[in-house]
Short mmCIF file of C-alpha atoms in Angstrom, two decimals:
data_model
loop_
_atom_site.label_atom_id
_atom_site.label_comp_id
_atom_site.label_asym_id
_atom_site.label_seq_id
_atom_site.Cartn_x
_atom_site.Cartn_y
_atom_site.Cartn_z
CA MET B 1 27.24 58.43 51.57
CA ASN B 2 27.27 59.20 47.80
CA LEU B 3 23.74 59.38 46.93
CA ARG B 4 22.60 60.01 43.16
CA ARG B 5 19.07 61.33 43.31
CA ILE B 6 16.64 62.42 40.48
CA VAL B 7 14.26 65.07 41.77
CA VAL B 8 11.26 65.58 39.17
CA ALA B 9 9.34 68.28 40.59
CA GLY B 10 10.96 71.54 41.94
CA GLY B 11 14.56 72.15 42.43
CA ASP B 12 14.65 72.84 46.44
CA ARG B 13 15.49 69.42 47.82
CA ARG B 14 19.52 70.00 48.44
CA VAL B 15 21.58 66.87 49.19
CA ALA B 16 24.74 65.49 48.39
CA ASP B 17 25.36 64.81 45.09
CA THR B 18 21.63 65.25 44.26
CA MET B 19 20.37 65.77 40.65
CA THR B 20 17.60 68.51 40.17
CA ALA B 21 15.26 68.08 37.79
CA ASN B 22 16.85 71.24 35.63
CA GLU B 23 20.14 69.24 35.91
CA LEU B 24 18.56 66.06 34.46
CA ARG B 25 16.84 68.12 31.88
CA GLU B 26 20.03 69.45 30.52
CA ARG B 27 22.15 66.39 30.92
CA VAL B 28 19.41 64.27 28.91
CA PHE B 29 18.95 66.82 26.16
CA ALA B 30 22.86 67.19 25.86
CA LEU B 31 23.60 63.29 25.72
CA SER B 32 20.63 63.29 23.24
CA ALA B 33 22.07 65.77 20.60
CA GLY B 34 25.25 63.65 20.96
CA LEU B 35 23.49 60.60 19.90
CA SER B 36 21.53 62.16 17.36
CA GLY B 37 24.66 62.79 15.40
CA ARG B 38 25.52 58.92 15.44
CA SER B 39 24.26 56.61 12.60
CA GLU B 40 24.04 53.54 14.76
CA GLN B 41 20.53 52.72 15.47
CA LEU B 42 20.31 49.90 18.27
CA TRP B 43 21.97 51.01 21.10
CA GLY B 44 22.91 48.54 24.15
CA ILE B 45 22.79 50.43 27.65
CA TRP B 46 25.10 49.70 30.51
CA TYR B 47 25.26 51.83 33.72
CA GLY B 48 26.10 50.78 37.30
CA ASN B 49 24.12 53.78 38.73
CA ALA B 50 20.28 54.31 38.30
CA ALA B 51 20.37 57.75 37.98
CA ASP B 52 22.86 57.66 35.13
CA PHE B 53 20.75 55.21 33.87
CA LEU B 54 18.00 57.11 33.61
CA CYS B 55 19.40 60.07 31.63
CA GLY B 56 20.75 57.62 29.36
CA PHE B 57 17.42 55.87 28.50
CA LEU B 58 15.70 58.89 28.20
CA ALA B 59 18.24 60.39 25.75
CA LEU B 60 18.33 57.27 23.54
CA ALA B 61 14.32 57.51 23.89
CA LEU B 62 14.61 61.40 22.61
CA ALA B 63 17.55 60.38 19.69
CA GLY B 64 14.70 58.11 18.12
CA LYS B 65 17.14 55.28 18.86
CA HIS B 66 16.09 51.84 19.53
CA ILE B 67 17.24 50.85 23.06
CA VAL B 68 18.50 47.35 23.90
CA LEU B 69 19.05 46.35 27.45
CA PRO B 70 21.30 43.09 27.30
CA GLN B 71 21.15 40.46 30.13
CA ASN B 72 24.74 41.00 30.92
CA ILE B 73 27.93 42.21 29.20
CA GLN B 74 30.24 39.32 30.18
CA PRO B 75 33.06 38.82 27.51
CA GLY B 76 31.88 35.21 26.96
CA ASN B 77 28.91 36.46 25.56
CA GLU B 78 30.48 39.20 22.84
CA ALA B 79 29.18 37.15 20.04
CA LYS B 80 25.67 37.32 20.90
CA LEU B 81 25.70 41.00 22.02
CA SER B 82 27.53 41.70 18.94
CA ARG B 83 23.70 40.69 17.06
CA GLN B 84 21.99 42.57 19.60
CA PHE B 85 22.90 45.95 18.89
CA ASP B 86 25.21 48.47 17.09
CA ALA B 87 26.64 50.37 19.93
CA LEU B 88 26.42 50.63 23.41
CA LEU B 89 26.50 53.56 25.90
CA ILE B 90 28.46 52.95 28.84
CA ASP B 91 29.34 54.66 31.93
CA ASN B 92 33.05 54.51 32.94
CA MET B 93 32.89 50.85 34.06
CA ASP B 94 35.38 48.70 32.78
CA SER B 95 34.20 46.45 30.00
CA GLU B 96 36.34 43.86 27.97
CA LEU B 97 34.00 43.82 24.91
CA HIS B 98 35.46 44.60 21.65
CA LEU B 99 32.28 46.03 20.69
CA PRO B 100 31.67 50.03 19.86
CA GLN B 101 31.45 51.60 22.85
CA PHE B 102 30.74 55.10 23.70
CA THR B 103 30.87 56.77 27.28
CA PRO B 104 28.37 60.18 27.75
CA ASP B 105 31.73 62.23 27.75
CA SER B 106 32.63 60.92 24.40
CA LEU B 107 28.90 61.89 22.88
CA VAL B 108 27.87 65.15 24.95
CA MET B 109 27.71 67.95 23.07
CA PRO B 110 29.89 70.87 24.45
CA ASN B 111 27.00 74.00 24.33
CA ARG B 112 24.44 73.52 26.81
CA LEU B 113 20.90 72.95 25.48
CA SER B 114 17.99 74.55 27.09
CA ARG B 115 14.69 73.03 26.65
CA SER B 116 11.44 73.10 28.44
CA PHE B 117 9.83 70.24 30.36
CA ASP B 118 6.72 70.79 27.97
CA GLU B 119 8.83 70.50 24.86
CA TRP B 120 9.71 66.86 26.40
CA ALA B 121 6.56 66.00 27.34
CA ASN B 122 5.00 66.60 24.02
CA TYR B 123 7.75 64.44 22.17
CA ASP B 124 5.52 61.67 20.76
CA THR B 125 7.97 60.10 18.40
CA PRO B 126 7.46 56.04 19.05
CA VAL B 127 10.30 54.46 20.58
CA SER B 128 11.00 50.61 21.06
CA LEU B 129 12.98 48.66 23.27
CA THR B 130 14.45 45.25 23.69
CA LEU B 131 14.98 43.08 26.66
CA TYR B 132 16.71 39.53 26.39
CA THR B 133 15.44 36.83 28.85
CA SER B 134 16.04 33.15 28.89
CA GLY B 135 13.81 30.86 26.88
CA SER B 136 12.35 27.35 27.52
CA THR B 137 15.04 26.22 24.77
CA GLY B 138 18.41 27.57 26.87
CA GLU B 139 18.94 30.47 24.06
CA PRO B 140 18.38 34.00 25.21
CA SER B 141 14.90 35.39 23.88
CA ALA B 142 14.39 38.85 22.73
CA VAL B 143 11.24 40.44 24.06
CA HIS B 144 9.92 43.74 22.33
CA LYS B 145 8.26 46.53 24.38
CA THR B 146 7.34 49.95 23.60
CA LEU B 147 7.85 52.80 25.80
CA ALA B 148 4.03 53.55 25.96
CA SER B 149 3.75 49.74 26.94
CA LEU B 150 5.81 50.64 29.72
CA GLU B 151 3.86 53.62 30.48
CA LYS B 152 0.55 51.94 30.66
CA GLU B 153 2.16 49.70 33.31
CA VAL B 154 3.57 52.53 35.68
CA THR B 155 0.27 54.08 35.25
CA LEU B 156 -1.58 50.86 36.63
CA LEU B 157 1.00 50.49 39.11
CA GLN B 158 0.53 54.21 40.21
CA GLN B 159 -3.45 53.89 40.27
CA CYS B 160 -3.38 50.60 42.24
CA PHE B 161 -0.57 51.34 44.74
CA GLY B 162 0.71 55.02 44.28
CA GLU B 163 -1.39 56.72 47.10
CA THR B 164 0.34 54.30 49.42
CA LEU B 165 4.02 54.89 48.41
CA GLY B 166 3.25 58.57 47.92
CA VAL B 167 6.59 60.72 47.15
CA SER B 168 8.62 58.87 49.84
CA PRO B 169 12.44 58.48 48.66
CA VAL B 170 13.19 54.58 46.66
CA LEU B 171 15.88 52.45 47.65
CA SER B 172 16.82 48.99 45.78
CA THR B 173 18.61 46.10 46.15
CA VAL B 174 17.95 44.85 42.27
CA SER B 175 19.39 45.82 39.46
CA HIS B 176 17.73 48.61 37.27
CA GLN B 177 18.92 47.01 33.93
CA HIS B 178 16.36 44.15 34.34
CA ILE B 179 12.07 44.57 33.66
CA TYR B 180 11.59 44.30 37.26
CA GLY B 181 14.34 47.29 38.34
CA LEU B 182 13.45 49.37 35.42
CA LEU B 183 9.88 49.58 35.90
CA HIS B 184 9.43 49.92 39.60
CA TYR B 185 13.07 51.14 40.91
CA VAL B 186 13.27 53.86 38.07
CA LEU B 187 10.47 54.75 35.75
CA TRP B 188 7.70 54.50 38.24
CA PRO B 189 9.32 56.42 40.80
CA PHE B 190 10.32 58.97 37.93
CA MET B 191 6.71 59.27 37.14
CA ARG B 192 5.29 59.63 40.71
CA GLY B 193 8.12 61.93 41.48
CA ALA B 194 9.47 60.35 43.85
CA PRO B 195 13.57 60.56 44.42
CA PHE B 196 15.47 57.27 44.33
CA ASP B 197 19.10 56.32 45.49
CA GLY B 198 21.21 55.40 42.30
CA VAL B 199 23.48 53.26 43.83
CA ARG B 200 21.90 49.87 45.25
CA HIS B 201 22.41 48.39 48.30
CA GLN B 202 23.30 44.60 48.27
CA TYR B 203 24.20 44.51 51.84
CA PRO B 204 22.34 45.33 55.13
CA GLU B 205 24.75 47.94 56.32
CA SER B 206 24.68 49.93 53.28
CA LEU B 207 20.98 49.78 53.29
CA ALA B 208 20.60 50.76 56.90
CA ASP B 209 22.89 53.31 56.56
CA ALA B 210 20.67 54.88 53.34
CA MET B 211 17.71 54.40 55.23
CA GLY B 212 19.09 56.46 58.31
CA GLN B 213 18.89 59.40 56.01
CA GLU B 214 15.48 59.77 55.54
CA GLU B 215 12.27 59.62 57.70
CA ALA B 216 10.65 57.40 55.28
CA VAL B 217 11.70 54.97 52.22
CA VAL B 218 10.28 52.42 49.91
CA LEU B 219 12.42 49.57 49.41
CA VAL B 220 12.05 47.65 46.08
CA SER B 221 13.78 44.28 46.67
CA SER B 222 13.89 40.52 45.89
CA PRO B 223 13.29 37.47 48.07
CA THR B 224 16.83 36.49 48.14
CA HIS B 225 17.87 39.92 49.77
CA LEU B 226 14.66 40.00 51.83
CA SER B 227 15.25 36.55 53.49
CA ARG B 228 18.51 38.08 54.93
CA LEU B 229 17.28 41.02 56.32
CA PRO B 230 14.92 40.00 59.43
CA GLY B 231 18.14 38.39 60.75
CA ALA B 232 20.27 41.98 60.69
CA PRO B 233 20.52 43.93 63.59
CA VAL B 234 21.33 47.48 61.81
CA PHE B 235 18.31 46.70 59.52
CA ALA B 236 16.02 45.57 61.98
CA ALA B 237 16.84 48.72 64.13
CA ARG B 238 15.56 50.98 61.31
CA ALA B 239 12.67 48.78 59.88
CA ASP B 240 10.14 51.26 60.99
CA ARG B 241 11.08 54.00 58.58
CA LEU B 242 9.63 51.23 55.69
CA VAL B 243 6.43 53.01 54.09
CA ASP B 244 6.51 50.00 52.04
CA ILE B 245 8.44 46.81 50.69
CA ILE B 246 8.08 45.64 47.12
CA SER B 247 9.28 41.98 46.36
CA SER B 248 9.82 40.42 42.82
CA GLY B 249 11.92 37.98 41.15
CA GLY B 250 9.94 34.78 42.82
CA PRO B 251 7.42 33.90 45.56
CA LEU B 252 8.74 35.13 49.00
CA ALA B 253 8.81 33.04 51.77
CA LYS B 254 5.98 32.87 54.19
CA GLU B 255 8.08 32.80 57.23
CA ASP B 256 10.19 36.01 55.34
CA ALA B 257 6.98 37.71 54.75
CA LEU B 258 5.73 37.39 58.32
CA ALA B 259 9.13 38.39 59.53
CA LEU B 260 9.15 41.58 57.65
CA THR B 261 5.49 42.25 58.30
CA SER B 262 6.39 42.11 62.22
CA LEU B 263 9.28 44.59 61.74
CA CYS B 264 7.68 46.83 59.57
CA GLY B 265 3.95 46.47 60.28
CA ARG B 266 3.39 45.91 56.52
CA ALA B 267 3.48 42.74 54.58
CA PRO B 268 5.63 43.37 51.67
CA LEU B 269 3.88 43.71 48.41
CA GLU B 270 4.90 40.75 46.05
CA VAL B 271 4.73 41.35 42.62
CA LEU B 272 4.50 38.38 39.98
CA GLY B 273 5.64 38.61 36.48
CA SER B 274 7.89 38.23 33.61
CA THR B 275 10.36 40.13 31.28
CA GLU B 276 7.71 39.11 28.31
CA THR B 277 4.60 40.16 30.69
CA GLY B 278 5.32 42.87 32.98
CA GLY B 279 3.41 42.42 36.21
CA VAL B 280 0.67 40.03 36.22
CA ALA B 281 -0.61 40.00 39.78
CA THR B 282 0.06 41.07 43.69
CA ARG B 283 -0.64 39.85 46.83
CA ARG B 284 0.32 40.47 50.46
CA ARG B 285 0.82 37.05 52.72
CA HIS B 286 -0.67 38.61 55.91
CA GLN B 287 -3.91 38.96 53.80
CA THR B 288 -3.80 35.76 51.63
CA ASP B 289 -1.47 33.16 49.96
CA HIS B 290 -3.40 33.47 47.01
CA TRP B 291 -2.20 36.02 44.17
CA GLN B 292 -4.81 38.75 42.69
CA SER B 293 -4.39 39.70 39.07
CA LEU B 294 -3.87 43.40 38.03
CA PRO B 295 -6.77 44.89 36.86
CA GLY B 296 -6.98 44.24 33.38
CA VAL B 297 -5.35 41.04 33.33
CA GLN B 298 -7.29 37.90 31.96
CA LEU B 299 -6.11 34.94 33.36
CA SER B 300 -6.62 31.33 31.93
CA LEU B 301 -4.83 27.90 31.84
CA SER B 302 -3.04 25.76 29.03
CA ASP B 303 -3.33 22.43 28.37
CA LYS B 304 -0.06 21.88 30.78
CA GLY B 305 -2.19 23.37 33.56
CA CYS B 306 0.07 26.88 33.14
CA LEU B 307 -0.88 30.24 33.77
CA MET B 308 -1.78 32.27 30.62
CA VAL B 309 -2.12 35.75 30.77
CA GLN B 310 -2.99 38.93 28.63
CA GLY B 311 -3.84 42.56 29.46
CA GLU B 312 -3.47 45.92 27.85
CA HIS B 313 -0.12 46.96 29.17
CA MET B 314 1.57 43.64 28.22
CA SER B 315 1.30 44.72 24.08
CA LEU B 316 0.66 40.76 23.67
CA VAL B 317 -1.56 39.66 20.39
CA GLU B 318 -2.36 36.38 22.08
CA PRO B 319 -2.27 35.38 25.60
CA PHE B 320 1.25 34.24 27.04
CA GLU B 321 1.72 31.26 28.90
CA MET B 322 3.92 31.67 31.73
CA GLY B 323 6.51 28.70 32.98
CA ASP B 324 4.20 28.41 36.36
CA ARG B 325 1.59 26.01 36.92
CA ALA B 326 -1.65 27.47 38.74
CA HIS B 327 -5.00 26.84 39.92
CA ILE B 328 -7.58 29.56 39.20
CA LEU B 329 -10.00 30.61 41.78
CA ASP B 330 -12.52 33.41 41.45
CA ARG B 331 -12.39 37.15 40.54
CA GLY B 332 -8.93 37.33 39.60
CA ARG B 333 -7.59 35.20 42.04
CA PHE B 334 -5.48 32.05 41.62
CA GLU B 335 -2.51 30.23 43.30
CA LEU B 336 0.78 28.71 42.18
CA LEU B 337 1.85 25.02 42.13
CA GLY B 338 5.40 25.64 40.99
CA ARG B 339 7.54 25.96 38.00
CA ALA B 340 6.75 23.82 34.63
CA ASP B 341 9.97 24.32 32.92
CA ARG B 342 13.79 24.32 33.61
CA VAL B 343 14.05 27.86 33.71
CA VAL B 344 14.59 29.07 37.45
CA LYS B 345 14.92 32.30 39.20
CA VAL B 346 17.88 32.41 41.48
CA GLU B 347 18.98 35.49 43.27
CA GLY B 348 15.93 37.50 41.56
CA LYS B 349 17.45 36.60 37.94
CA ARG B 350 16.23 33.87 35.42
CA LEU B 351 18.29 31.14 34.89
CA SER B 352 18.20 28.38 32.02
CA LEU B 353 19.85 25.18 33.56
CA THR B 354 20.17 24.00 30.07
CA GLU B 355 22.24 26.41 29.00
CA MET B 356 24.51 26.48 31.67
CA GLU B 357 24.65 22.66 31.76
CA ALA B 358 25.77 23.06 28.10
CA CYS B 359 28.42 25.50 28.96
CA LEU B 360 29.62 23.66 32.03
CA SER B 361 30.14 20.42 29.44
CA ASP B 362 32.13 22.50 27.05
CA HIS B 363 34.78 22.25 29.65
CA PRO B 364 37.55 19.84 29.13
CA ASP B 365 37.46 18.50 32.42
CA VAL B 366 33.87 17.56 32.07
CA ILE B 367 32.11 15.01 30.68
CA GLU B 368 28.52 15.73 31.31
CA ALA B 369 26.80 17.93 34.03
CA ARG B 370 23.18 18.53 35.45
CA LEU B 371 22.30 21.74 37.86
CA LEU B 372 19.27 21.74 39.96
CA VAL B 373 18.19 24.52 42.69
CA ILE B 374 18.30 23.98 46.55
CA THR B 375 16.17 25.52 48.42
CA GLY B 376 16.88 26.44 52.26
CA ARG B 377 17.23 29.93 53.77
CA ARG B 378 18.06 30.63 50.28
CA GLU B 379 18.13 29.40 46.66
CA GLU B 380 20.99 28.02 45.34
CA VAL B 381 22.45 26.34 42.19
CA ALA B 382 24.08 23.12 42.86
CA ALA B 383 25.98 20.98 40.13
CA VAL B 384 26.53 17.26 39.68
CA VAL B 385 29.45 16.67 37.46
CA CYS B 386 30.91 13.80 36.07
CA LEU B 387 34.47 14.38 34.97
CA SER B 388 37.28 13.30 32.46
CA ALA B 389 39.89 10.81 33.58
CA PRO B 390 42.19 13.51 33.98
CA GLY B 391 39.51 15.45 36.17
CA GLN B 392 38.94 12.80 37.95
CA GLU B 393 42.62 12.13 38.72
CA ARG B 394 43.03 15.76 40.11
CA LEU B 395 39.73 15.05 42.46
CA GLU B 396 41.32 11.92 43.72
CA GLN B 397 44.65 13.93 44.68
CA GLY B 398 42.55 16.51 46.53
CA ALA B 399 42.24 19.05 44.28
CA LYS B 400 38.28 19.58 44.31
CA ARG B 401 38.67 23.37 45.39
CA HIS B 402 40.64 23.92 42.73
CA ILE B 403 38.28 22.30 40.18
CA ASN B 404 35.34 24.04 41.72
CA ARG B 405 37.11 27.31 41.23
CA SER B 406 38.01 26.10 37.68
CA LEU B 407 34.73 25.49 36.50
CA ARG B 408 33.33 28.37 38.12
CA THR B 409 35.37 30.54 36.33
CA HIS B 410 34.65 28.92 33.06
CA LEU B 411 30.59 29.78 33.76
CA SER B 412 31.48 33.18 34.59
CA ALA B 413 32.35 34.42 31.32
CA CYS B 414 28.98 33.70 30.33
CA PHE B 415 26.92 33.94 33.71
CA GLU B 416 26.67 36.65 36.55
CA ALA B 417 28.46 35.73 39.58
CA PRO B 418 24.69 35.51 41.65
CA LEU B 419 23.89 32.55 39.53
CA LEU B 420 27.02 30.52 39.54
CA PRO B 421 26.79 27.37 41.30
CA ARG B 422 27.71 27.14 45.06
CA ARG B 423 27.74 23.36 45.56
CA TRP B 424 29.23 20.76 43.92
CA ARG B 425 29.08 16.69 43.57
CA TYR B 426 31.46 14.83 41.36
CA VAL B 427 29.95 11.41 40.58
CA ALA B 428 31.65 8.59 38.41
CA ALA B 429 28.43 8.44 36.33
CA LEU B 430 25.02 10.11 36.73
CA PRO B 431 22.21 8.46 38.04
CA TYR B 432 19.94 7.42 35.23
CA ASN B 433 16.96 5.51 35.29
CA ALA B 434 15.43 2.86 33.20
CA GLN B 435 13.94 5.39 31.03
CA GLY B 436 17.06 7.33 30.30
CA LYS B 437 16.10 9.95 32.48
CA VAL B 438 18.28 11.47 35.45
CA PRO B 439 15.02 12.06 38.32
CA LEU B 440 15.60 15.18 40.15
CA ALA B 441 15.03 13.10 43.39
CA ALA B 442 18.05 11.13 42.70
CA LEU B 443 20.22 14.58 41.99
CA ARG B 444 18.91 15.89 45.27
CA LYS B 445 19.81 12.57 47.49
CA LEU B 446 23.36 13.84 46.67
CA PHE B 447 23.09 16.84 48.59
CA ASP B 448 21.48 15.22 51.60
CA PRO B 449 23.19 15.63 55.00
CA GLU B 450 25.37 13.29 55.53
CA PRO B 451 24.19 10.70 58.65
CA ASP B 452 26.47 10.72 61.84
#
């Protein structure tokens, strides 16, 4: 297996394709010098490998650039992306975007630079970054943070859980391009001196292979991936090597948490948070179903019964209203009562159902559409679609699979593959009620199993 690791302390650990601390330093300073010579200030960054991403991230910071982490770089979002950043720092991945793009090879200075880590540590120019997330209106919302705020959160995590994790190597199933992976998969391991595998593992076989090369590992994952792992024999055979499992992106189902606890001997550490707030609270399901706020986080409820939070590491002037309804208990404990808006989490990623419905309705075969999330062994987006006359005619001629593919292809220009609908229903008209609403219960009924 081709491992890409970061070793932040010492250079004696040698495995295939390892990046030592000295090699990391040289790459970062060389790339930073190349970036400093560019006039663009707003830089998007998009790397497939987390180790390469860390080099680019640190180089942008050292060059004093404003860092932008786009939601994705799908070509259908090019107009939005052109407003988000001036140039894109990208690896050798293929990209159909026509925005200014630069690879490390095109920016790295030819001479190797030599600086000490002391100089690096004393570099105190304030650097900010922007992340994008779906807001309740359906349009991507910009979330501005500073590296100082991320450092505060990572320091808080280390104080609370660092002793448990130690410097065990980190494996991940989640992307480093979003706030959860950025913090838990890249920056926190980097801070505590833990190596991490730069390639994320989306399949149990790949994950088990990586686990087999270590005596003990930490897994950063999501409920979607974790729900599949207990049933995979290759994972179960090596589950005893897990020092800990960290999960975020939505609450982990209790049966999945208990199954993983039985396999690994420790319940996963679930982290509740958002792009706007970072981490808010944690829990381990073998101890309680309630959430415990992180130290320094203040809790309250809005008029709508939604959880409101504020904390030093959040860089928020006012308490932030989350999309989760909650009941606050005592000593920073609370229970969640469900989402209050139409922004949902699927495969660990946030999705505005409103935004996807609008995109779907732009297809020439679609008059109107409604989306919902169906929860079974996994969470899936389901679509109820009212077709145009030509689309309905093709449907009646037996072309349902062709229509499904056509609509998915249309959506893939703006949405990542894990978010695309997996289940489809075509109706003559959406089930409006007397109030002019489409009840969720009526939509769910369309996906009920047919009677024998």
